[in-house]
XYZ file of N, CA and C in Angstrom:
687
model
N -3.211 0.970 -25.548
C -3.883 1.444 -24.338
C -4.231 2.919 -24.462
N -3.242 3.736 -24.919
C -3.487 5.166 -25.052
C -4.554 5.439 -26.104
N -4.551 4.632 -27.220
C -5.525 4.832 -28.264
C -6.939 4.572 -27.752
N -7.099 3.559 -26.920
C -8.410 3.264 -26.360
C -8.940 4.433 -25.541
N -8.037 5.122 -24.861
C -8.452 6.220 -23.995
C -9.027 7.383 -24.782
N -8.707 7.469 -26.098
C -9.194 8.564 -26.909
C -10.639 8.346 -27.343
N -11.135 7.154 -27.224
C -12.481 6.820 -27.642
C -13.471 7.276 -26.592
N -14.330 8.213 -26.934
C -15.282 8.748 -25.971
C -16.264 7.709 -25.463
N -16.471 6.613 -26.223
C -17.392 5.570 -25.802
C -16.738 4.570 -24.854
N -15.468 4.732 -24.613
C -14.750 3.814 -23.730
C -15.276 3.970 -22.308
N -15.730 2.878 -21.680
C -16.228 2.995 -20.297
C -15.163 3.482 -19.330
N -13.887 3.268 -19.649
C -12.814 3.769 -18.793
C -12.870 5.291 -18.711
N -13.093 5.932 -19.862
C -13.196 7.389 -19.904
C -14.493 7.850 -19.247
N -15.573 7.114 -19.483
C -16.844 7.481 -18.876
C -16.792 7.437 -17.365
N -16.168 6.383 -16.820
C -16.052 6.284 -15.358
C -15.126 7.363 -14.817
N -14.073 7.672 -15.570
C -13.180 8.763 -15.178
C -13.960 10.065 -15.049
N -14.771 10.367 -16.042
C -15.526 11.631 -16.020
C -16.578 11.623 -14.902
N -17.177 10.469 -14.644
C -18.178 10.402 -13.577
C -17.546 10.678 -12.215
N -16.400 10.041 -11.966
C -15.751 10.210 -10.661
C -15.123 11.589 -10.543
N -14.412 12.007 -11.586
C -13.779 13.323 -11.541
C -14.818 14.440 -11.531
N -15.991 14.161 -12.108
C -17.046 15.160 -12.106
C -17.525 15.512 -10.709
N -17.320 14.600 -9.752
C -17.682 14.902 -8.374
C -16.868 16.068 -7.833
N -15.643 16.210 -8.331
C -14.785 17.299 -7.861
C -15.323 18.660 -8.285
N -15.990 18.689 -9.436
C -16.522 19.974 -9.916
C -17.657 20.472 -9.031
N -18.402 19.543 -8.473
C -19.550 19.923 -7.648
C -19.198 20.070 -6.172
N -17.993 19.664 -5.794
C -17.595 19.710 -4.384
C -17.013 21.082 -4.040
N -17.135 21.513 -2.783
C -16.516 22.785 -2.375
C -14.991 22.700 -2.457
N -14.376 23.845 -2.572
C -12.922 23.879 -2.738
C -12.171 23.233 -1.590
N -12.640 23.434 -0.355
C -11.936 22.874 0.801
C -11.943 21.349 0.756
N -13.037 20.777 0.216
C -13.111 19.318 0.132
C -12.110 18.800 -0.902
N -12.020 19.492 -2.035
C -11.046 19.092 -3.059
C -9.620 19.166 -2.524
N -9.324 20.223 -1.759
C -7.973 20.336 -1.189
C -7.705 19.189 -0.213
N -8.747 18.802 0.519
C -8.592 17.682 1.435
C -8.322 16.384 0.700
N -9.080 16.124 -0.375
C -8.854 14.918 -1.168
C -7.471 14.956 -1.805
N -7.052 16.136 -2.242
C -5.719 16.273 -2.833
C -4.635 15.851 -1.843
N -4.738 16.314 -0.605
C -3.730 15.947 0.400
C -3.823 14.468 0.747
N -5.048 13.985 0.960
C -5.236 12.588 1.336
C -4.756 11.655 0.221
N -5.108 11.984 -1.030
C -4.739 11.125 -2.148
C -3.270 11.157 -2.495
N -2.616 12.268 -2.218
C -1.196 12.385 -2.550
C -0.295 11.908 -1.411
N -0.675 12.206 -0.173
C 0.191 11.890 0.958
C -0.513 11.144 2.103
N -1.733 11.565 2.431
C -2.369 11.121 3.671
C -2.574 9.625 3.777
N -3.124 8.997 2.738
C -3.402 7.566 2.808
C -2.122 6.739 2.849
N -1.101 7.188 2.133
C 0.186 6.492 2.188
C 0.762 6.573 3.594
N 0.639 7.750 4.227
C 1.113 7.903 5.607
C 0.334 6.985 6.545
N -0.969 6.872 6.352
C -1.770 5.977 7.187
C -1.330 4.524 7.018
N -0.988 4.131 5.812
C -0.509 2.767 5.583
C 0.817 2.526 6.292
N 1.688 3.528 6.279
C 2.964 3.404 6.991
C 2.721 3.257 8.488
N 1.816 4.079 9.030
C 1.498 3.992 10.454
C 0.854 2.649 10.800
N -0.004 2.157 9.912
C -0.634 0.856 10.137
C 0.404 -0.261 10.130
N 1.357 -0.180 9.214
C 2.425 -1.178 9.179
C 3.261 -1.117 10.454
N 3.515 0.104 10.943
C 4.258 0.246 12.196
C 3.507 -0.338 13.375
N 2.187 -0.099 13.413
C 1.373 -0.682 14.483
C 1.375 -2.200 14.389
N 1.255 -2.719 13.189
C 1.251 -4.171 12.991
C 2.590 -4.761 13.426
N 3.676 -4.079 13.106
C 5.010 -4.518 13.542
C 5.054 -4.627 15.070
N 4.571 -3.581 15.735
C 4.595 -3.570 17.191
C 3.763 -4.705 17.774
N 2.611 -4.985 17.160
C 1.746 -6.045 17.666
C 2.356 -7.431 17.451
N 2.862 -7.682 16.261
C 3.364 -9.038 15.985
C 4.673 -9.310 16.717
N 5.373 -8.240 17.132
C 6.600 -8.447 17.899
C 6.313 -9.011 19.284
N 5.035 -9.098 19.653
C 4.641 -9.651 20.943
C 4.152 -11.097 20.814
N 4.400 -11.719 19.707
C 3.891 -13.057 19.471
C 4.784 -14.157 20.041
N 5.813 -13.790 20.739
C 6.680 -14.811 21.318
C 7.508 -15.503 20.260
N 7.497 -16.840 20.211
C 8.345 -17.560 19.263
C 7.967 -17.313 17.811
N 6.760 -16.842 17.554
C 6.341 -16.564 16.183
C 6.769 -15.172 15.715
N 7.319 -14.371 16.608
C 7.608 -12.970 16.289
C 8.562 -12.793 15.110
N 9.692 -13.498 15.033
C 10.603 -13.254 13.909
C 9.950 -13.461 12.544
N 9.180 -14.535 12.381
C 8.528 -14.789 11.100
C 7.472 -13.728 10.810
N 6.729 -13.306 11.845
C 5.692 -12.304 11.652
C 6.288 -10.941 11.314
N 7.357 -10.565 12.000
C 8.023 -9.293 11.701
C 8.605 -9.325 10.288
N 9.120 -10.478 9.872
C 9.613 -10.618 8.503
C 8.495 -10.351 7.506
N 7.273 -10.798 7.850
C 6.137 -10.546 6.973
C 5.805 -9.073 6.862
N 5.849 -8.361 7.974
C 5.593 -6.921 7.939
C 6.686 -6.211 7.140
N 7.914 -6.617 7.361
C 9.028 -6.040 6.600
C 8.858 -6.290 5.109
N 8.373 -7.480 4.769
C 8.170 -7.809 3.363
C 7.138 -6.884 2.713
N 6.138 -6.445 3.450
C 5.127 -5.565 2.855
C 5.767 -4.287 2.306
N 6.746 -3.746 3.024
C 7.439 -2.561 2.536
C 8.379 -2.861 1.391
N 9.094 -3.984 1.490
C 10.008 -4.373 0.414
C 9.228 -4.668 -0.864
N 8.079 -5.329 -0.725
C 7.244 -5.635 -1.891
C 6.793 -4.363 -2.593
N 6.445 -3.342 -1.813
C 6.035 -2.069 -2.408
C 7.178 -1.464 -3.218
N 8.393 -1.525 -2.669
C 9.545 -0.985 -3.391
C 9.811 -1.736 -4.678
N 9.727 -3.058 -4.640
C 9.952 -3.857 -5.847
C 8.882 -3.560 -6.893
N 7.630 -3.471 -6.458
C 6.537 -3.189 -7.393
C 6.724 -1.833 -8.068
N 7.169 -0.833 -7.316
C 7.402 0.485 -7.906
C 8.535 0.441 -8.925
N 9.565 -0.342 -8.642
C 10.672 -0.476 -9.603
C 10.194 -1.157 -10.880
N 9.357 -2.176 -10.748
C 8.835 -2.865 -11.932
C 7.920 -1.960 -12.744
N 7.313 -0.993 -12.095
C 6.411 -0.093 -12.799
C 7.161 0.867 -13.723
N 8.439 1.087 -13.461
C 9.207 2.029 -14.299
C 9.282 1.556 -15.747
N 9.758 0.328 -16.025
C 9.759 -0.120 -17.423
C 8.361 -0.338 -17.986
N 7.404 -0.708 -17.115
C 6.034 -0.912 -17.588
C 5.447 0.388 -18.114
N 5.652 1.470 -17.401
C 5.155 2.765 -17.864
C 5.807 3.161 -19.186
N 7.119 2.914 -19.271
C 7.813 3.263 -20.503
C 7.365 2.427 -21.691
N 6.952 1.202 -21.430
C 6.492 0.314 -22.514
C 5.101 0.716 -22.996
N 4.184 1.002 -22.060
C 2.805 1.334 -22.430
C 2.703 2.763 -22.956
N 3.406 3.694 -22.311
C 3.433 5.101 -22.725
C 2.022 5.695 -22.837
N 1.250 5.519 -21.809
C -0.104 6.077 -21.795
C -0.078 7.471 -21.187
N -0.508 8.496 -21.913
C -0.510 9.859 -21.366
C -1.502 9.991 -20.213
N -1.278 10.985 -19.388
C -2.225 11.290 -18.325
C -3.575 11.649 -18.938
N -4.665 11.368 -18.240
C -5.989 11.611 -18.837
C -6.235 13.053 -19.241
N -5.694 14.013 -18.507
C -5.952 15.416 -18.836
C -5.221 15.848 -20.103
N -4.274 15.029 -20.589
C -3.581 15.349 -21.838
C -4.502 15.127 -23.028
N -5.298 14.055 -22.980
C -6.151 13.691 -24.110
C -7.606 14.105 -23.949
N -7.994 14.547 -22.764
C -9.411 14.840 -22.525
C -9.561 16.203 -21.863
N -10.314 17.062 -22.508
C -10.577 18.391 -21.977
C -11.699 18.329 -20.948
N -11.773 19.341 -20.116
C -12.877 19.479 -19.185
C -12.707 18.752 -17.870
N -11.548 18.113 -17.640
C -11.329 17.438 -16.369
C -10.910 18.453 -15.303
N -11.320 18.200 -14.092
C -10.929 19.044 -12.960
C -9.689 18.421 -12.333
N -8.523 18.889 -12.733
C -7.253 18.312 -12.287
C -6.826 19.009 -11.002
N -6.770 18.268 -9.915
C -6.471 18.871 -8.617
C -4.982 19.062 -8.387
N -4.155 18.292 -9.070
C -2.701 18.420 -8.915
C -2.099 18.713 -10.278
N -1.443 19.817 -10.389
C -0.833 20.217 -11.648
C 0.604 19.699 -11.728
N 1.123 19.703 -12.943
C 2.540 19.411 -13.146
C 2.893 17.951 -13.329
N 1.898 17.060 -13.429
C 2.193 15.654 -13.672
C 2.550 15.478 -15.148
N 3.789 15.106 -15.421
C 4.242 14.993 -16.812
C 4.646 13.572 -17.195
N 4.658 12.647 -16.233
C 5.040 11.287 -16.564
C 3.836 10.528 -17.107
N 4.056 9.254 -17.469
C 2.978 8.455 -18.029
C 2.016 7.990 -16.938
N 0.845 7.544 -17.374
C -0.272 7.303 -16.459
C -0.418 5.849 -16.010
N -0.096 4.891 -16.884
C -0.328 3.477 -16.586
C 0.991 2.818 -16.188
N 1.067 2.226 -14.970
C 0.011 2.156 -13.974
C 0.300 3.166 -12.857
N -0.695 3.329 -11.969
C -0.570 4.298 -10.886
C 0.434 3.832 -9.834
N 1.443 4.658 -9.574
C 2.417 4.351 -8.519
C 1.742 4.270 -7.150
N 0.848 5.216 -6.871
C 0.195 5.245 -5.564
C -0.647 3.989 -5.333
N -1.392 3.580 -6.364
C -2.208 2.372 -6.230
C -1.330 1.137 -6.085
N -0.236 1.099 -6.825
C 0.684 -0.038 -6.751
C 1.275 -0.172 -5.359
N 1.804 0.937 -4.847
C 2.417 0.926 -3.520
C 1.398 0.546 -2.447
N 0.227 1.172 -2.502
C -0.775 0.938 -1.470
C -1.215 -0.521 -1.429
N -1.469 -1.123 -2.590
C -1.951 -2.496 -2.589
C -0.842 -3.489 -2.241
N 0.379 -3.206 -2.623
C 1.484 -4.099 -2.250
C 1.637 -4.146 -0.733
N 1.598 -2.990 -0.094
C 1.682 -2.944 1.365
C 0.484 -3.655 1.987
N -0.700 -3.400 1.444
C -1.919 -3.984 2.010
C -1.910 -5.503 1.932
N -1.545 -6.040 0.782
C -1.518 -7.501 0.631
C -0.422 -8.101 1.503
N 0.718 -7.423 1.576
C 1.786 -7.910 2.447
C 1.349 -7.972 3.897
N 0.633 -6.962 4.368
C 0.131 -6.967 5.742
C -0.947 -8.028 5.937
N -1.745 -8.270 4.903
C -2.790 -9.286 5.009
C -2.190 -10.678 5.237
N -1.006 -10.914 4.689
C -0.345 -12.203 4.895
C 0.069 -12.393 6.351
N 0.195 -11.292 7.082
C 0.599 -11.348 8.487
C -0.620 -11.299 9.407
N -1.520 -10.396 9.107
C -2.700 -10.185 9.954
C -3.894 -9.868 9.072
N -4.922 -10.693 9.141
C -6.097 -10.461 8.304
C -6.785 -9.151 8.663
N -6.861 -8.837 9.940
C -7.539 -7.610 10.360
C -6.801 -6.383 9.850
N -5.505 -6.328 10.106
C -4.727 -5.186 9.622
C -4.724 -5.146 8.102
N -4.652 -6.317 7.470
C -4.642 -6.375 6.022
C -5.927 -5.863 5.402
N -7.073 -6.207 5.998
C -8.345 -5.731 5.464
C -8.471 -4.217 5.589
N -7.999 -3.678 6.709
C -7.997 -2.220 6.856
C -7.101 -1.585 5.791
N -5.934 -2.182 5.584
C -4.999 -1.653 4.587
C -5.570 -1.750 3.176
N -6.256 -2.836 2.873
C -6.871 -2.975 1.551
C -7.938 -1.902 1.351
N -8.701 -1.604 2.409
C -9.673 -0.522 2.333
C -9.005 0.813 2.036
N -7.872 1.063 2.679
C -7.127 2.302 2.419
C -6.603 2.331 0.983
N -6.184 1.170 0.468
C -5.685 1.102 -0.905
C -6.799 1.427 -1.902
N -8.001 0.905 -1.672
C -9.123 1.228 -2.548
C -9.451 2.723 -2.480
N -9.384 3.291 -1.285
C -9.620 4.732 -1.142
C -8.564 5.523 -1.900
N -7.323 5.047 -1.870
C -6.246 5.701 -2.615
C -6.537 5.689 -4.107
N -6.978 4.541 -4.615
C -7.299 4.451 -6.032
C -8.428 5.393 -6.431
N -9.461 5.479 -5.605
C -10.566 6.392 -5.886
C -10.068 7.833 -5.932
N -9.225 8.191 -4.978
C -8.716 9.564 -4.923
C -7.919 9.918 -6.173
N -7.145 8.976 -6.696
C -6.321 9.277 -7.872
C -7.197 9.584 -9.086
N -8.311 8.879 -9.218
C -9.235 9.153 -10.318
C -10.001 10.450 -10.048
N -10.443 10.646 -8.830
C -11.146 11.868 -8.438
C -10.286 13.091 -8.742
N -8.994 12.976 -8.522
C -8.075 14.094 -8.725
C -7.779 14.359 -10.200
N -8.217 13.453 -11.076
C -8.037 13.660 -12.502
C -6.667 13.314 -13.032
N -5.879 12.561 -12.268
C -4.512 12.256 -12.703
C -4.342 10.811 -13.187
N -5.400 9.995 -13.062
C -5.323 8.611 -13.526
C -6.668 8.147 -14.054
N -6.621 7.253 -15.033
C -7.800 6.520 -15.465
C -8.104 5.422 -14.445
N -9.347 4.957 -14.381
C -9.656 3.826 -13.495
C -8.806 2.597 -13.786
N -8.512 2.327 -15.062
C -7.702 1.150 -15.378
C -6.244 1.324 -14.948
N -5.781 2.563 -14.806
C -4.449 2.789 -14.237
C -4.403 2.285 -12.802
N -5.492 2.553 -12.083
C -5.594 2.129 -10.684
C -5.712 0.613 -10.582
N -6.576 0.033 -11.423
C -6.750 -1.427 -11.419
C -5.425 -2.120 -11.762
N -4.718 -1.577 -12.736
C -3.412 -2.136 -13.088
C -2.430 -2.049 -11.935
N -2.468 -0.933 -11.194
C -1.603 -0.797 -10.023
C -1.953 -1.797 -8.945
N -3.254 -2.001 -8.730
C -3.681 -3.003 -7.750
C -3.179 -4.388 -8.144
N -3.293 -4.714 -9.429
C -2.871 -6.031 -9.899
C -1.359 -6.217 -9.744
N -0.595 -5.191 -10.097
C 0.861 -5.284 -9.986
C 1.286 -5.425 -8.533
N 0.739 -4.600 -7.657
C 1.092 -4.677 -6.243
C 0.733 -6.017 -5.632
N -0.452 -6.535 -5.993
C -0.888 -7.825 -5.463
C 0.004 -8.950 -5.954
N 0.319 -8.936 -7.243
C 1.140 -9.993 -7.826
C 2.515 -10.054 -7.169
N 3.140 -8.897 -6.995
C 4.470 -8.873 -6.380
C 4.406 -9.360 -4.944
N 3.450 -8.856 -4.173
C 3.355 -9.212 -2.752
C 3.074 -10.693 -2.548
N 2.286 -11.298 -3.429
C 1.929 -12.705 -3.275
C 2.956 -13.646 -3.882
N 3.342 -13.394 -5.122
C 4.183 -14.345 -5.850
C 5.614 -14.385 -5.322
N 6.114 -13.257 -4.870
C 7.497 -13.218 -4.384
C 7.605 -13.429 -2.880
N 6.466 -13.580 -2.208
C 6.491 -13.732 -0.748
C 7.273 -14.963 -0.284
N 7.074 -16.152 -0.868
C 7.794 -17.333 -0.350
C 9.319 -17.185 -0.367
N 9.939 -16.824 -1.507
C 11.405 -16.668 -1.458
C 11.847 -15.489 -0.593
N 11.050 -14.411 -0.593
C 11.429 -13.244 0.204
C 11.411 -13.568 1.687
N 10.365 -14.248 2.145
C 10.274 -14.595 3.561
C 11.332 -15.625 3.947
N 11.701 -16.476 2.993
C 12.768 -17.438 3.277
C 14.099 -16.734 3.535
N 14.269 -15.546 2.960
C 15.485 -14.765 3.187
C 15.352 -13.843 4.398
N 14.164 -13.259 4.580
C 13.988 -12.269 5.640
C 13.834 -12.897 7.018
N 13.227 -14.079 7.098
C 13.000 -14.683 8.410
C 14.293 -15.020 9.139
N 15.311 -15.602 8.477
C 16.578 -15.801 9.191
C 17.195 -14.483 9.671
N 16.997 -13.418 8.885
C 17.526 -12.112 9.295
C 16.834 -11.614 10.554
N 15.499 -11.665 10.581
C 14.787 -11.202 11.767
C 15.032 -12.122 12.967
N 15.242 -13.398 12.700
C 15.564 -14.326 13.788
C 16.906 -13.974 14.411
N 17.875 -13.629 13.564
C 19.182 -13.233 14.071
C 19.089 -11.936 14.868
N 18.278 -11.002 14.372
C 18.108 -9.740 15.090
C 17.437 -9.983 16.437
N 16.477 -10.922 16.471
C 15.779 -11.227 17.716
C 16.735 -11.736 18.785
N 17.803 -12.386 18.372
C 18.774 -12.903 19.321
C 19.833 -11.903 19.728
N 19.770 -10.700 19.152
C 20.751 -9.672 19.467
C 20.392 -8.971 20.768
N 21.400 -8.711 21.597
C 21.153 -8.038 22.871
C 20.763 -6.576 22.675
N 21.271 -5.963 21.616
C 21.016 -4.541 21.403
C 19.800 -4.280 20.526
N 19.635 -5.075 19.474
C 18.560 -4.801 18.517
C 17.396 -5.771 18.628
N 17.453 -6.685 19.576
C 16.405 -7.684 19.682
C 15.025 -7.116 19.905
N 14.932 -5.937 20.538
C 13.628 -5.325 20.814
C 12.882 -4.969 19.533
N 13.600 -4.864 18.403
C 12.940 -4.571 17.136
C 12.055 -5.726 16.669
N 12.377 -6.934 17.143
C 11.670 -8.123 16.683
C 10.838 -8.745 17.792
N 11.340 -8.716 19.006
C 10.639 -9.357 20.116
C 10.478 -8.348 21.253
N 9.236 -8.094 21.608
C 8.982 -7.135 22.683
C 8.080 -7.711 23.761
N 7.807 -9.017 23.705
C 6.833 -9.602 24.622
C 7.460 -10.333 25.804
N 8.799 -10.381 25.892
C 9.408 -11.111 26.991
C 9.058 -10.440 28.318
N 8.468 -11.137 29.272
C 8.149 -10.532 30.565
C 9.394 -9.974 31.236
N 9.215 -8.895 32.012
C 10.359 -8.221 32.625
C 11.147 -9.151 33.540
N 10.474 -10.099 34.225
C 11.151 -10.966 35.190
C 11.496 -12.336 34.628
N 11.272 -12.532 33.323
C 11.561 -13.841 32.755
C 13.065 -14.080 32.738
N 13.547 -15.179 33.261
C 14.981 -15.436 33.277
C 15.556 -15.489 31.868
N 16.758 -15.018 31.736
C 17.416 -15.015 30.437
C 17.594 -16.445 29.955
N 17.274 -16.654 28.686
C 17.422 -17.970 28.109
C 16.170 -18.815 28.171
N 15.160 -18.365 28.931
C 13.915 -19.116 28.995
C 13.132 -18.912 27.697
N 12.336 -19.894 27.276
C 11.562 -19.732 26.038
C 10.506 -18.657 26.185
N 10.084 -18.127 25.049
C 9.041 -17.120 25.046
C 7.725 -17.733 25.512
N 6.841 -16.926 26.084
C 5.512 -17.426 26.429
C 4.703 -17.682 25.174
N 3.680 -18.514 25.302
C 2.796 -18.758 24.177
C 2.064 -17.469 23.818
N 1.707 -17.283 22.526
C 0.991 -16.066 22.133
C -0.333 -15.941 22.885
N -0.679 -14.724 23.230
C -1.931 -14.476 23.923
C -3.093 -14.653 22.959
N -4.311 -14.688 23.535
C -5.489 -14.842 22.691
C -5.633 -13.671 21.725
N -5.194 -12.491 22.153
C -5.279 -11.329 21.277
C -4.344 -11.504 20.097
N -3.125 -11.984 20.371
C -2.174 -12.186 19.290
C -2.663 -13.233 18.302
N -3.276 -14.297 18.831
C -3.800 -15.322 17.940
C -4.935 -14.763 17.097
N -5.736 -13.881 17.705
C -6.840 -13.279 16.976
C -6.314 -12.337 15.904
N -5.209 -11.650 16.171
C -4.614 -10.765 15.195
C -4.154 -11.536 13.978
N -3.664 -12.747 14.214
C -3.153 -13.553 13.104
C -4.264 -14.214 12.316
N -5.482 -14.231 12.880
C -6.582 -14.935 12.209
C -7.027 -14.219 10.947
């Protein structure tokens, strides 16, 4: 992989230079903005989106425990994908693009670890796919944020495009392939929490104020059904 990156005719390098070249022509304030967004901002937006999705699905009535388990899985999947990336990076040992290629506009200095695959792209796509399993609308927004994250990493000069694609693939694979066993474990946990007098609000927030204790949850509203579509 690293040897391929040294070939100037490699389209991976060409696309890297095309995207990173935009940074050279952009004003400094714009580069600083992309630096913040690509390093922290988009990840923070994904966390906030997951929190909003959690709050919405907790109003689904009897479906709430399974839906909250799905939102929880999106975060767990991201953590697992990042752990799997540690040995993968050590196996591939691909240097950062600015190590092998001169003339790049590197917006973040001090990156000394290997390049393949991108942690940010991996985390973003794992969360996005996990949320998509719960809510198509929230998931599509999250996938859009993940693609923006990948673009920013290349724009910043710290990753090749294939580093980003590899991160997307790893995050997607973990979120999809491990979802069935993970949800089989997480759903009983969220169901138990839903029945707790103290922590139940974390899973179920739609019970009407005057609903008698022990009565079943109301059917999901049309908005909740639309969220799940």
